[in-house]
Every structure is written in C-alpha cells, then in structure tokens.
PDB file of C-alpha atoms in Angstrom:
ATOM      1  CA  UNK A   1      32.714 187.197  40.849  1.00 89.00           C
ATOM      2  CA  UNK A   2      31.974 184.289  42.239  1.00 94.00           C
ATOM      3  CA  UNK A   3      35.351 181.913  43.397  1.00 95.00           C
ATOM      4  CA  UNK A   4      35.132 178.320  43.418  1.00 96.00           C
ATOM      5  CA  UNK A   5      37.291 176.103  45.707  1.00 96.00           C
ATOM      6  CA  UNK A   6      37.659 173.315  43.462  1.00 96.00           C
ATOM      7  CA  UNK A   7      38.930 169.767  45.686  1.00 95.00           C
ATOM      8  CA  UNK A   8      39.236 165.690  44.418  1.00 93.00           C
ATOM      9  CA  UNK A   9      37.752 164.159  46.700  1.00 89.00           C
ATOM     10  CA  UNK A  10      38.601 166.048  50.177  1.00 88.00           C
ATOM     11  CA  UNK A  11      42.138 167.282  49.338  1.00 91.00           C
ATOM     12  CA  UNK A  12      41.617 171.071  48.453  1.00 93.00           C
ATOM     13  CA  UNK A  13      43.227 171.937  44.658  1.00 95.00           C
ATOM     14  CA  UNK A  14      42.647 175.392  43.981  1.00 96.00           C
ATOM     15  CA  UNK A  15      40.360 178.161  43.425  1.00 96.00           C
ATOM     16  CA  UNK A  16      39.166 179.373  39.844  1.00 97.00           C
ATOM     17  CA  UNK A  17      37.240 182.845  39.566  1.00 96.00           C
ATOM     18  CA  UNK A  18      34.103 183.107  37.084  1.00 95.00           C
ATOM     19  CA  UNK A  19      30.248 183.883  37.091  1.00 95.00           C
ATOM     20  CA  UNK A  20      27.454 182.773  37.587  1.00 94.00           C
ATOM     21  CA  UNK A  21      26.098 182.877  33.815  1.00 95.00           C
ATOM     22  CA  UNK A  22      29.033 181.180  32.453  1.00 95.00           C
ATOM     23  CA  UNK A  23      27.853 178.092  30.709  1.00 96.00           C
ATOM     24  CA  UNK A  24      28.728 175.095  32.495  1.00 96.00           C
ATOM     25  CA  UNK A  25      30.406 173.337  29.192  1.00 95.00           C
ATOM     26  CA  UNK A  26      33.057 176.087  29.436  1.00 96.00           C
ATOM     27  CA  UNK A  27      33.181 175.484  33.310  1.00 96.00           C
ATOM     28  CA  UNK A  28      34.242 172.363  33.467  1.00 96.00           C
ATOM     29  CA  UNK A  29      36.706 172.081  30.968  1.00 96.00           C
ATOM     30  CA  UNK A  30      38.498 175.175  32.094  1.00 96.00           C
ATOM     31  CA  UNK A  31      38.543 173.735  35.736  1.00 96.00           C
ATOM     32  CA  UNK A  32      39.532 170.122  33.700  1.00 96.00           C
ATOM     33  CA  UNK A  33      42.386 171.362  31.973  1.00 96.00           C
ATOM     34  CA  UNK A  34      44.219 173.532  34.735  1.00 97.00           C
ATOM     35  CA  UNK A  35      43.728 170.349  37.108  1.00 97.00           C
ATOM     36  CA  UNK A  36      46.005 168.491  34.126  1.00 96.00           C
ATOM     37  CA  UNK A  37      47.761 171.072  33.641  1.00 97.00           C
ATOM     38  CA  UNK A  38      49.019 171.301  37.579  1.00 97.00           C
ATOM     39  CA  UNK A  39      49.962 167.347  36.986  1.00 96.00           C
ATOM     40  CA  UNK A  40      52.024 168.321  33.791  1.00 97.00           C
ATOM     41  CA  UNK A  41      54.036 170.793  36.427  1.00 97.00           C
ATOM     42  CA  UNK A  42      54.462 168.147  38.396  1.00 97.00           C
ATOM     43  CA  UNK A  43      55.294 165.595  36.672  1.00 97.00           C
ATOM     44  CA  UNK A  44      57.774 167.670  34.887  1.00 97.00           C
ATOM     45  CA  UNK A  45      59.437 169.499  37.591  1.00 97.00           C
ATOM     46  CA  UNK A  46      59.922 165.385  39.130  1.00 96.00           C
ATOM     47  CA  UNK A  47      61.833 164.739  35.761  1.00 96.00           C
ATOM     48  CA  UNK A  48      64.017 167.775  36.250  1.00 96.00           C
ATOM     49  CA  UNK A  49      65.358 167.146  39.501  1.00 96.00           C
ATOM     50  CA  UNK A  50      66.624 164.212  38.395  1.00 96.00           C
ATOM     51  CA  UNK A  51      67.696 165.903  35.235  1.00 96.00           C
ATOM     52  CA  UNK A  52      69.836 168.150  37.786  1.00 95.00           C
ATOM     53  CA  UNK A  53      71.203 165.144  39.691  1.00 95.00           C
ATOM     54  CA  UNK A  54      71.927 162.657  36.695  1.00 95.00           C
ATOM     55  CA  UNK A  55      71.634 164.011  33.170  1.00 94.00           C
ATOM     56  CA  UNK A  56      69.668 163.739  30.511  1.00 95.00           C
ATOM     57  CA  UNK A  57      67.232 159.782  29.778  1.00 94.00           C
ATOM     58  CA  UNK A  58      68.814 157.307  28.199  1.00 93.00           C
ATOM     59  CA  UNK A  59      67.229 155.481  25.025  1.00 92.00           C
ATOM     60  CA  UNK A  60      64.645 153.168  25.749  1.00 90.00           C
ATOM     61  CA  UNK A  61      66.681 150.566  24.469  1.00 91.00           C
ATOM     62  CA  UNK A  62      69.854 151.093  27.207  1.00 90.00           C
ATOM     63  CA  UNK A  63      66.901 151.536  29.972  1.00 87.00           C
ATOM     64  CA  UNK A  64      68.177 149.576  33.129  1.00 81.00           C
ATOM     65  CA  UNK A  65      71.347 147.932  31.456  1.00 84.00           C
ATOM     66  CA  UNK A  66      74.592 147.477  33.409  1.00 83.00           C
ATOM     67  CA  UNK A  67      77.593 149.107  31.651  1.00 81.00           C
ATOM     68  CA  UNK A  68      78.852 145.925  31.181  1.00 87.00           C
ATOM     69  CA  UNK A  69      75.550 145.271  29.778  1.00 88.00           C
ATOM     70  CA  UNK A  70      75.631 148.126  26.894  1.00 85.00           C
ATOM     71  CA  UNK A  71      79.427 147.516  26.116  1.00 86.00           C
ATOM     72  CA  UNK A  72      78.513 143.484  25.106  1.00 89.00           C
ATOM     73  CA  UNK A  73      75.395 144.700  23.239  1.00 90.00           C
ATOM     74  CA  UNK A  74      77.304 147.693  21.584  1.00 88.00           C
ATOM     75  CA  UNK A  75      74.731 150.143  22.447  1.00 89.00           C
ATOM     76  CA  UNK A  76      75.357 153.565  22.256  1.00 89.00           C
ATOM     77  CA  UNK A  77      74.071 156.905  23.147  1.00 88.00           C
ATOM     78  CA  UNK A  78      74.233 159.325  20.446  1.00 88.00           C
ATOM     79  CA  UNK A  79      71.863 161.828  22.187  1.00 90.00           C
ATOM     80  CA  UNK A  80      74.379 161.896  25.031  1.00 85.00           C
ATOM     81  CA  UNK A  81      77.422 162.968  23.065  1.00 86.00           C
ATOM     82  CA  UNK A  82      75.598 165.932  21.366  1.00 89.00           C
ATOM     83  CA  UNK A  83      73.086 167.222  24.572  1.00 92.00           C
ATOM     84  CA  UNK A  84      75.961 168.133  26.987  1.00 93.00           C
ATOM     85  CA  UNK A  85      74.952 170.811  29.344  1.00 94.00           C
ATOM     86  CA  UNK A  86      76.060 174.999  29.364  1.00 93.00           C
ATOM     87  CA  UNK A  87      79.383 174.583  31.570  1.00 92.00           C
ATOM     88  CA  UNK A  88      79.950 170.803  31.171  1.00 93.00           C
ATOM     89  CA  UNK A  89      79.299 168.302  32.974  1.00 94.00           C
ATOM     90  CA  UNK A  90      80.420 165.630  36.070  1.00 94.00           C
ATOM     91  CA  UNK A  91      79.786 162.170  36.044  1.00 94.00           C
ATOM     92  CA  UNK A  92      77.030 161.247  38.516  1.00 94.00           C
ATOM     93  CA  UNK A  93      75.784 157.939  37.533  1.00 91.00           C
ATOM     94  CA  UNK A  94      71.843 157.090  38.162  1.00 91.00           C
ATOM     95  CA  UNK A  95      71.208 154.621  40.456  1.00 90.00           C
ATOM     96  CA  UNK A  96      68.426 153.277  38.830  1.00 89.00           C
ATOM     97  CA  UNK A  97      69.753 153.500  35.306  1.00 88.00           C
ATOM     98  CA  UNK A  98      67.630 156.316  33.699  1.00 92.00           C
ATOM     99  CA  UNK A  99      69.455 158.689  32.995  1.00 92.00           C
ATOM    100  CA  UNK A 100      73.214 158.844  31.640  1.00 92.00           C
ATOM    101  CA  UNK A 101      74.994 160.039  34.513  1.00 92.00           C
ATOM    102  CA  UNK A 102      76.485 163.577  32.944  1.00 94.00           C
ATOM    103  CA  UNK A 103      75.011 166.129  35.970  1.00 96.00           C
ATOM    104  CA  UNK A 104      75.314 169.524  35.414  1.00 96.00           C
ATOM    105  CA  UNK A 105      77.514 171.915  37.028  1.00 95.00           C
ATOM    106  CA  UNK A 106      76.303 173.141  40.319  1.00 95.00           C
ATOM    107  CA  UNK A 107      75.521 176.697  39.222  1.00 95.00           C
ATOM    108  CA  UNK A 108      73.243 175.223  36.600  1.00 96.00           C
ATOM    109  CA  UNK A 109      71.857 172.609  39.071  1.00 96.00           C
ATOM    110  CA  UNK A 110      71.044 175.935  41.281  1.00 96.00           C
ATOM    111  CA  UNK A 111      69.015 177.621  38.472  1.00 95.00           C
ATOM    112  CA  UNK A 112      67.006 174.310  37.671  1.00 96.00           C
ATOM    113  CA  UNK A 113      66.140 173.880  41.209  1.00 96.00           C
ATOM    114  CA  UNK A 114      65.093 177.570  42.114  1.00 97.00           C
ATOM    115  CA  UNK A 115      63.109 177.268  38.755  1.00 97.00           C
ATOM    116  CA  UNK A 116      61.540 174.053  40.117  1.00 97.00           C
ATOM    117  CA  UNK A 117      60.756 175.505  43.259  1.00 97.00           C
ATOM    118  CA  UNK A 118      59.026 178.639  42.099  1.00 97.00           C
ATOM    119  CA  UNK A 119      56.972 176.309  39.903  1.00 97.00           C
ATOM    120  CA  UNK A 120      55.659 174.022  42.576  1.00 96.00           C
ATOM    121  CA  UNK A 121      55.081 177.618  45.017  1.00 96.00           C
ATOM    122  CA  UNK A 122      52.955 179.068  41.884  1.00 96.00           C
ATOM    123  CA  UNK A 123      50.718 176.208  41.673  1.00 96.00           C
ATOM    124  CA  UNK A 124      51.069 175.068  44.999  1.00 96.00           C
ATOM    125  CA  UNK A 125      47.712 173.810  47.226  1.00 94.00           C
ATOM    126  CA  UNK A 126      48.344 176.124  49.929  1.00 94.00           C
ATOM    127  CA  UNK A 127      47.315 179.140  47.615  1.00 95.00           C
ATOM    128  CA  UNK A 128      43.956 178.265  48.746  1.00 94.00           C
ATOM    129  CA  UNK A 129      44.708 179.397  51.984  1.00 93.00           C
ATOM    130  CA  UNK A 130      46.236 182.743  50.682  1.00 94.00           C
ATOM    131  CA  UNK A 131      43.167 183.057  48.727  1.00 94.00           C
ATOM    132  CA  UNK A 132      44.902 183.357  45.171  1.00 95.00           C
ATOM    133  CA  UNK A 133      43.329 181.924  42.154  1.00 96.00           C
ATOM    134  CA  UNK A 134      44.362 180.152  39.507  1.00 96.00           C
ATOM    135  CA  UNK A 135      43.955 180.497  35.573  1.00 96.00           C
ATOM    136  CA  UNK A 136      45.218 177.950  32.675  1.00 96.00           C
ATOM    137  CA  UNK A 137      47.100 180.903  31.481  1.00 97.00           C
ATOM    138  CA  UNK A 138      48.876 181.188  34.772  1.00 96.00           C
ATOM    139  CA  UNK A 139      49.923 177.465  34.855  1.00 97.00           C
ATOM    140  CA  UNK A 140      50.532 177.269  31.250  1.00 97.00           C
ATOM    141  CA  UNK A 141      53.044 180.102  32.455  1.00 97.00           C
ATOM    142  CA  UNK A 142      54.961 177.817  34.628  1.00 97.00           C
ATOM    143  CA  UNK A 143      55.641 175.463  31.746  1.00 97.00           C
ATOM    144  CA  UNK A 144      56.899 177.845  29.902  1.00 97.00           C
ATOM    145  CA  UNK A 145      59.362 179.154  32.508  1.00 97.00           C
ATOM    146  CA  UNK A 146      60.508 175.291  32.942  1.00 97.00           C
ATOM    147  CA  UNK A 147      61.247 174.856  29.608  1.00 96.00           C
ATOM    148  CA  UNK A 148      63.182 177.738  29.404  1.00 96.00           C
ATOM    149  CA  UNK A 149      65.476 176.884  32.208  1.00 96.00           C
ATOM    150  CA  UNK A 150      66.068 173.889  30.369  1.00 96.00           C
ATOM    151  CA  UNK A 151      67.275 175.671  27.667  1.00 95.00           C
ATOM    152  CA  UNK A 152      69.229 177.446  29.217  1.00 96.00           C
ATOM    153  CA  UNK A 153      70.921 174.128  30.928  1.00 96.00           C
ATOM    154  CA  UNK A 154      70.655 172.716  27.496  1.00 95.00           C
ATOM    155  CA  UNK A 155      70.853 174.857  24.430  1.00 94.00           C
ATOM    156  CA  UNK A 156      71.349 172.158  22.306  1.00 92.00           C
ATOM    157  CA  UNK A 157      68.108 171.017  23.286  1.00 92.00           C
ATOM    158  CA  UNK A 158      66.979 167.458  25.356  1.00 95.00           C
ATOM    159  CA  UNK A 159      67.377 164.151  23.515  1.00 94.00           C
ATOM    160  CA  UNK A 160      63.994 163.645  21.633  1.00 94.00           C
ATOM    161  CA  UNK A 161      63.213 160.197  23.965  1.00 94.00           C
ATOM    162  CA  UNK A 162      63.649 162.365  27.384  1.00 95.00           C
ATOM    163  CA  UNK A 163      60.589 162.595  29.065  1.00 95.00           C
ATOM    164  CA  UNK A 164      60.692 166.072  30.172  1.00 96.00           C
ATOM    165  CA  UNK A 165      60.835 167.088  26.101  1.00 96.00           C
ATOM    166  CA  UNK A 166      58.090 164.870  25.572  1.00 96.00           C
ATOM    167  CA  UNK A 167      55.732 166.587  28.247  1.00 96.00           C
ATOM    168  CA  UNK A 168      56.900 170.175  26.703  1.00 96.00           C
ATOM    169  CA  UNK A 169      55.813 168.838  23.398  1.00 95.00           C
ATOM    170  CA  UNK A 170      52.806 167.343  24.133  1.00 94.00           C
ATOM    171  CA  UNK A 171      53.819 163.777  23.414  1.00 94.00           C
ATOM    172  CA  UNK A 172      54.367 162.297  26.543  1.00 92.00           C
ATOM    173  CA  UNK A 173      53.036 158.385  26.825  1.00 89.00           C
ATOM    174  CA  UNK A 174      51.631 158.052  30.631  1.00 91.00           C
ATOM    175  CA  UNK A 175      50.074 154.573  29.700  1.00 87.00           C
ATOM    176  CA  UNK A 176      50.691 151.897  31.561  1.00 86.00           C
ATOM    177  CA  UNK A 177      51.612 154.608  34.823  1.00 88.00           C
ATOM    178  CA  UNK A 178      50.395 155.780  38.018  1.00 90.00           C
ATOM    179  CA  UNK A 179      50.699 159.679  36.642  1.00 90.00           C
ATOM    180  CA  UNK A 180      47.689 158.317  33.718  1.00 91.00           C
ATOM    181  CA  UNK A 181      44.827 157.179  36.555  1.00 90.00           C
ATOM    182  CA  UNK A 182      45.182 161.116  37.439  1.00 92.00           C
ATOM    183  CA  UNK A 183      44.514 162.448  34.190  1.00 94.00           C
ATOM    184  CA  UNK A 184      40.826 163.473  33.538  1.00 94.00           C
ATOM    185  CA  UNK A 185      40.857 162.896  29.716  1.00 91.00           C
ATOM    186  CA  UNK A 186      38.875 165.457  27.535  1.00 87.00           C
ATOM    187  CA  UNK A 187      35.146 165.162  28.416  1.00 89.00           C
ATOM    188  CA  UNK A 188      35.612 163.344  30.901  1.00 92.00           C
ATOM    189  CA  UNK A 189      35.425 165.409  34.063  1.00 93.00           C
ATOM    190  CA  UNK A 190      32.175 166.156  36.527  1.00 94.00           C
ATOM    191  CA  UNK A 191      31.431 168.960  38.569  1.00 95.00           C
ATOM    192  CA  UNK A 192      30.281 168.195  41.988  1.00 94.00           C
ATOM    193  CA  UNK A 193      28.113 170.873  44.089  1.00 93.00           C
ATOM    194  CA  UNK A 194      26.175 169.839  47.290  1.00 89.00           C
ATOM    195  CA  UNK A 195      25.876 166.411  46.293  1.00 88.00           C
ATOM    196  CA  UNK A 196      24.443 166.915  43.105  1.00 91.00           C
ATOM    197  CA  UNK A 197      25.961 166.706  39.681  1.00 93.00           C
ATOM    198  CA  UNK A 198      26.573 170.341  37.842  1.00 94.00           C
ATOM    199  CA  UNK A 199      25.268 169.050  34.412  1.00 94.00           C
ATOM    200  CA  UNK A 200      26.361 170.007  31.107  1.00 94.00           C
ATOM    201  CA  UNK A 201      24.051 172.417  29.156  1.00 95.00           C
ATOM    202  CA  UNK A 202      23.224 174.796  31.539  1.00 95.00           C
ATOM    203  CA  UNK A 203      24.205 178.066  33.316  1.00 95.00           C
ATOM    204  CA  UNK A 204      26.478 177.602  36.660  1.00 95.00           C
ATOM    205  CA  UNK A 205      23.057 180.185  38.264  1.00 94.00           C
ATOM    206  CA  UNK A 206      20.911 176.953  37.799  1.00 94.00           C
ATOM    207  CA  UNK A 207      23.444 175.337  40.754  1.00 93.00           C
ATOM    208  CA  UNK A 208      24.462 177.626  42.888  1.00 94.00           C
ATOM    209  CA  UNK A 209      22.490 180.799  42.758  1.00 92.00           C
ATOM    210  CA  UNK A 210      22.541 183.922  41.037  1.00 92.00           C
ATOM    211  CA  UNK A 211      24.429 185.803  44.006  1.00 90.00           C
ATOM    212  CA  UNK A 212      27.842 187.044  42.316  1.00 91.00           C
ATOM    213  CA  UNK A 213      29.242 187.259  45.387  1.00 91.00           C
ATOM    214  CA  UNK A 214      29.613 183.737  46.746  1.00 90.00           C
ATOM    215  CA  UNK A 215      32.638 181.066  47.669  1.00 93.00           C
ATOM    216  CA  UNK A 216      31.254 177.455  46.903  1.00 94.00           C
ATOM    217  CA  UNK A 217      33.042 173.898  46.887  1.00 94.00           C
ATOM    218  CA  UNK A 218      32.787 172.128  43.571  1.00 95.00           C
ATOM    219  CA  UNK A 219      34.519 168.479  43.107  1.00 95.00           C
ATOM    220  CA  UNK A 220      35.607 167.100  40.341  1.00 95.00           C
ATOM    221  CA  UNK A 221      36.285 163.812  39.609  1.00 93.00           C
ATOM    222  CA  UNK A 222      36.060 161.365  36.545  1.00 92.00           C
ATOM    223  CA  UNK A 223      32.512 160.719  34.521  1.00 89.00           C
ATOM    224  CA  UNK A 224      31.252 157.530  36.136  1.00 84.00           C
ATOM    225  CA  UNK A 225      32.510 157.969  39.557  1.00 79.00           C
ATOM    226  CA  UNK A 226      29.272 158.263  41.131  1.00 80.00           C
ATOM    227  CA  UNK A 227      28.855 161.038  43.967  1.00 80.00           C
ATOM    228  CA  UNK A 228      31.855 161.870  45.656  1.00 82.00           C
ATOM    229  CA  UNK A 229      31.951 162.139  49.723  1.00 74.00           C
ATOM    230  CA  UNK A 230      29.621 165.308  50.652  1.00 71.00           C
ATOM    231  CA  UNK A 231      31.721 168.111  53.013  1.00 67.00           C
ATOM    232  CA  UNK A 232      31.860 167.252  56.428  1.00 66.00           C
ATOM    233  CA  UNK A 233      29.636 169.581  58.670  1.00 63.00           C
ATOM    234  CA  UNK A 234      32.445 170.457  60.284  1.00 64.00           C
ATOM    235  CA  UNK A 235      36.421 171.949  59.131  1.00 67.00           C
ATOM    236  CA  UNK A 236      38.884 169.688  60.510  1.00 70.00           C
ATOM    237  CA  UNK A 237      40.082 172.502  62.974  1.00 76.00           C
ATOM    238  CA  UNK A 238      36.620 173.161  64.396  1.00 78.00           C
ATOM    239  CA  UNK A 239      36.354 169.466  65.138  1.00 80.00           C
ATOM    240  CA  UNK A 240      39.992 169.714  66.673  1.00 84.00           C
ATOM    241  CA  UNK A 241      38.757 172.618  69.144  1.00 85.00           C
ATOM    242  CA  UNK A 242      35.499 170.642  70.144  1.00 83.00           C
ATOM    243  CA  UNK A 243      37.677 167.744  70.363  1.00 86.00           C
ATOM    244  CA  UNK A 244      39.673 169.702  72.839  1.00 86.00           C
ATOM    245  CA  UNK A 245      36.325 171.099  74.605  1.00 83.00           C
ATOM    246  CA  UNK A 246      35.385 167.548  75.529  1.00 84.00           C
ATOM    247  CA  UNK A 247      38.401 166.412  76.877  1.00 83.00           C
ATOM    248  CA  UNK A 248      38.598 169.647  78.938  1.00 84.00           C
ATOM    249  CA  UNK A 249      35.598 168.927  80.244  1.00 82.00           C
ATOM    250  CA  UNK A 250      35.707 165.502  80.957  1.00 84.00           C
ATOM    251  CA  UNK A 251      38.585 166.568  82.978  1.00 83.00           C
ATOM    252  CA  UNK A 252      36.829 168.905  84.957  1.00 79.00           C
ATOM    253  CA  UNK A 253      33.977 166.494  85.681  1.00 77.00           C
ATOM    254  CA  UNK A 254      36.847 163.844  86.838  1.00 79.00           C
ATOM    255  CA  UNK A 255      38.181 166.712  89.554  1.00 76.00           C
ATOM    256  CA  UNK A 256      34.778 167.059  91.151  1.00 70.00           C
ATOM    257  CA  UNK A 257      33.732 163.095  91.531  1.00 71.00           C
ATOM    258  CA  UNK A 258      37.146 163.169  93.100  1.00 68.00           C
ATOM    259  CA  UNK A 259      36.678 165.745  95.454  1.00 65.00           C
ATOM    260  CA  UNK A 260      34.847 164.635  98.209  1.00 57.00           C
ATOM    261  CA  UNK A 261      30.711 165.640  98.589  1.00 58.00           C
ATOM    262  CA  UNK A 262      30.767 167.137 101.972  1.00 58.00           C
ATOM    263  CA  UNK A 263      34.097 169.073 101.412  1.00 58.00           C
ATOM    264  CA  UNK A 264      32.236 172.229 101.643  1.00 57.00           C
ATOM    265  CA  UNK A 265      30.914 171.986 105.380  1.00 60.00           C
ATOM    266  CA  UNK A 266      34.793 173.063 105.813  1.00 62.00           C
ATOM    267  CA  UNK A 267      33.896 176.481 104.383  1.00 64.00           C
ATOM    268  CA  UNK A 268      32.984 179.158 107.167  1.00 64.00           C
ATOM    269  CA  UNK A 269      29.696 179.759 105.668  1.00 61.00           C
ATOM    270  CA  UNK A 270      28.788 176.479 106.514  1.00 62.00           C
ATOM    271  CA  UNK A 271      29.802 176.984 110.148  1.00 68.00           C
ATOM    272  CA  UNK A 272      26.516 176.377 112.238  1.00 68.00           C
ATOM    273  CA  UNK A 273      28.298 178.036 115.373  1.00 72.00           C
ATOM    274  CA  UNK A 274      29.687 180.826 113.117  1.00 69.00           C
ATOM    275  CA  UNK A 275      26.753 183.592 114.631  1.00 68.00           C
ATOM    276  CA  UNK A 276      27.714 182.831 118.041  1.00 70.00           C
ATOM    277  CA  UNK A 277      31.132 183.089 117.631  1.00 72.00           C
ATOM    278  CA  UNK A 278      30.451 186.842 115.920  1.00 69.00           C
ATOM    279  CA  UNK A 279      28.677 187.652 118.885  1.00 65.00           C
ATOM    280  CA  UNK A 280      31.423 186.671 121.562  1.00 65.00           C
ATOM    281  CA  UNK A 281      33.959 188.395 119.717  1.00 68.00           C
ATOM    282  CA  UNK A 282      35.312 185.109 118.709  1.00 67.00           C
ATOM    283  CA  UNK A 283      34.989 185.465 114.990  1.00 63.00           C
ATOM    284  CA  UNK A 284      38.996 185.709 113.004  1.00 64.00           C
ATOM    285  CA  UNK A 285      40.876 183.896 116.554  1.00 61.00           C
ATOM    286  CA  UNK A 286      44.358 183.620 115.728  1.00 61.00           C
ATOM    287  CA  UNK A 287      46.636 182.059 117.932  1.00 58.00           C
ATOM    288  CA  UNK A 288      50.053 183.285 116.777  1.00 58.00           C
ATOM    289  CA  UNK A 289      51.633 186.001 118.093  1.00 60.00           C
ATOM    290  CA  UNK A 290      51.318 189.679 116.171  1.00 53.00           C
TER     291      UNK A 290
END
C-alpha cells in the first residue's frame, strides 16, 4: 500500500493509505473530505468547551445584549428553559455574551472534556509521527462520539440555533468567518506531488510510480492556488544538526587562530638538544626530591 503524508502548505496533516491504481478523482476527494472533516472536529470540539464552561448559544437575536439590554427589549430564551443539562445546572455567565450562562455540573463538564480530548488525540497532527493513518470513517467516528456526549449532557437535545447542533446536522453557516477560508469546497481541492499538479482523470501510477511500497508527500490546497512551496532538501532537524556542525566548528577554528603558531617548539619532540641530552643521561631530569 502505498501511504501518503498529506501537508497544506508545510504544516504536516495526516497520512491516508491507498494504491497506486486508484483513480485520482476518488483520491482527492477522499483526502478533501477527511481534511474538512478534521476542521468539523475542531470547530466543534471549540464550541463544546465553551458549552462546558457557559451553556448552551443564545438566539441570534439576544447575541451580545446586556441583561439590562434583553429585560427593556423583552427578549426571551425559550430554548434555555427547556435544554437544561442531566444534573442541573450553575450559573456561569459568558463573558462575551454567547451563550446563556447555565454550565453544567462538574461531573458532566468532566465527560465533555475527556470526550473533547480524545477527539482532538484521534485526529491529532502528531499521528504522523506515530505513523497511524487516517480514514473518513475514522473521523466521521469522532463526530459521532461528540454528539453523543452531548446527549448525554443534554437529552433534551441543543437549542436548534446552537452552533454545535448545526455542525452535527450539517447546517452550519461559516460565511462571513475565518473557519470558511479553510474549507476546500467540493471540487475544489488539488493534489500536489513534486511540484507538479496530480490531475484529475488519471491513475495515482501516472505520478508517483507503480512501486506499492512507497511514502510520498502530496499537498493540497485550493484549485487556483498555483504551485505550493516545493519540500525543502532538508527536514528541519537535519538542518538543526548541520546548524550545530558549523558552529562547532567555527569554534574549533577560533581555538587554533588563538593559540599561538610556534606553541609547539615547547613540545619535546621539537627539542633540537633533545639527542644530546639522551646521550648524557640527561633525558627525564627532575629536580624534586623522590
């Protein structure tokens, strides 16, 4: 099988398992969609720990009021009053005015961060380095386990506005946000390999070989990006050890203009009179007593 360590731009993602003969149409929407889908995780698992902390979102229309605020325009939320978490609740207000203040009890807040936590380890960059793959399937899987620790937290389900429902249903509305310049929509994402585009239409063989048994960088990135940056000759830890070579030696070469160019005529090999000495017995002299 041959494992692809897929990066945007130089930041490593994760590595996806397949052949050579797959067709590259299935490629790169595969690859496409779990990239998303790790943003979904993410983006959801940021809702929830505020979700722990401060309740469930208010309705767009009490966004950012004051209390004083709501009470003079009579606003009221309905959601709030029916989506109470398992245990109850403590007032916690939100700082920012987001969310309605009712946090959970602390061994609720407990389960929805240790369900956060597994999420982001299961997905998590650094499974490169373990060299553990990733499938849709598998990330898909981490939704799922989200959204069942929030209904656990709350059976009676999340108001219909909260954002974290929204991204479980599919309906979330990332216009207008940082999280939307992220997403590659349907279609839209390349394949990078070597500088060269993997093009639609073909067989991944036609790019990288037929060997099965091979571990290649592929970027991805946006249709119309132009070629992203090619891999630099070398990893960032072999140009931290020849980094450290240099200095080492410039170091060395420092000591010896220091040192002074005749220091060696101090060295008994250098001794002109060293044979005579040897003869007269006058070799290893020393003066102190024995």
């Amino acid at each position: 099988m041959v494992r692809l360590h897929v990066k945007k731009g130089d930041e490593s993602q994760f590595l996806y398992e397949t052949t050579v003969n797959v067709k590259t149409d299935e490629l790169i929407d595969d690859i496409t969609a779990i990239y998303n889908a790790r943003l979904k995780v993410h983006r959801i698992t940021a809702e929830m720990e505020e979700l722990g902390k401060h309740g469930t979102f208010l309705p767009p229309e009490m966004l950012g009021l004051t209390d004083e605020q709501v009470e003079e325009l009579k606003l009221v939320d309905t959601f709030g009053k029916s989506c109470i978490p398992s245990g109850g609740f403590t007032m916690n207000p939100d700082p920012i005015g987001r969310r309605n203040g009712k946090q959970p009890q602390s061994n609720m807040q407990q389960m929805i961060h240790r369900t956060i936590t597994e999420a982001k380890h299961d997905i998590s960059k650094k499974l490169v380095e373990q060299n553990v793959c990733l499938t849709l399937s598998s990330v898909e899987e981490e939704i799922k386990i989200l959204n069942g620790a929030c209904t656990i937290v709350y059976p009676m389900n999340l108001p219909p506005h909260d954002p974290i429902r929204l991204e479980f249903e599919n309906k979330e509305d990332l216009a207008g946000t940082q999280d939307s310049l992220a997403i590659i929509g349907q279609g839209m994402g390349e394949l990078w390999f070597c500088g060269k585009q993997i093009f639609r239409g073909k067989f991944l063989k036609d790019f990288i070989g037929s060997n099965e048994k091979t571990k290649v960088i592929v970027k991805i990135q946006k249709k119309g990006g132009g070629a992203p940056s090619r891999e630099p000759a070398l990893s960032a830890e072999d140009q931290r050890t020849l980094m450290l070579f240099a200095h080492q030696k410039q170091e060395e070469m420092k000591k010896l203009e220091e040192a002074e160019d005749d220091e060696y005529l101090n060295s008994a090999w250098a001794d002109s009179s060293s044979l005579k000495k040897n003869f007269h017995g006058l070799g290893n002299l020393s003066w102190r007593p024995k």
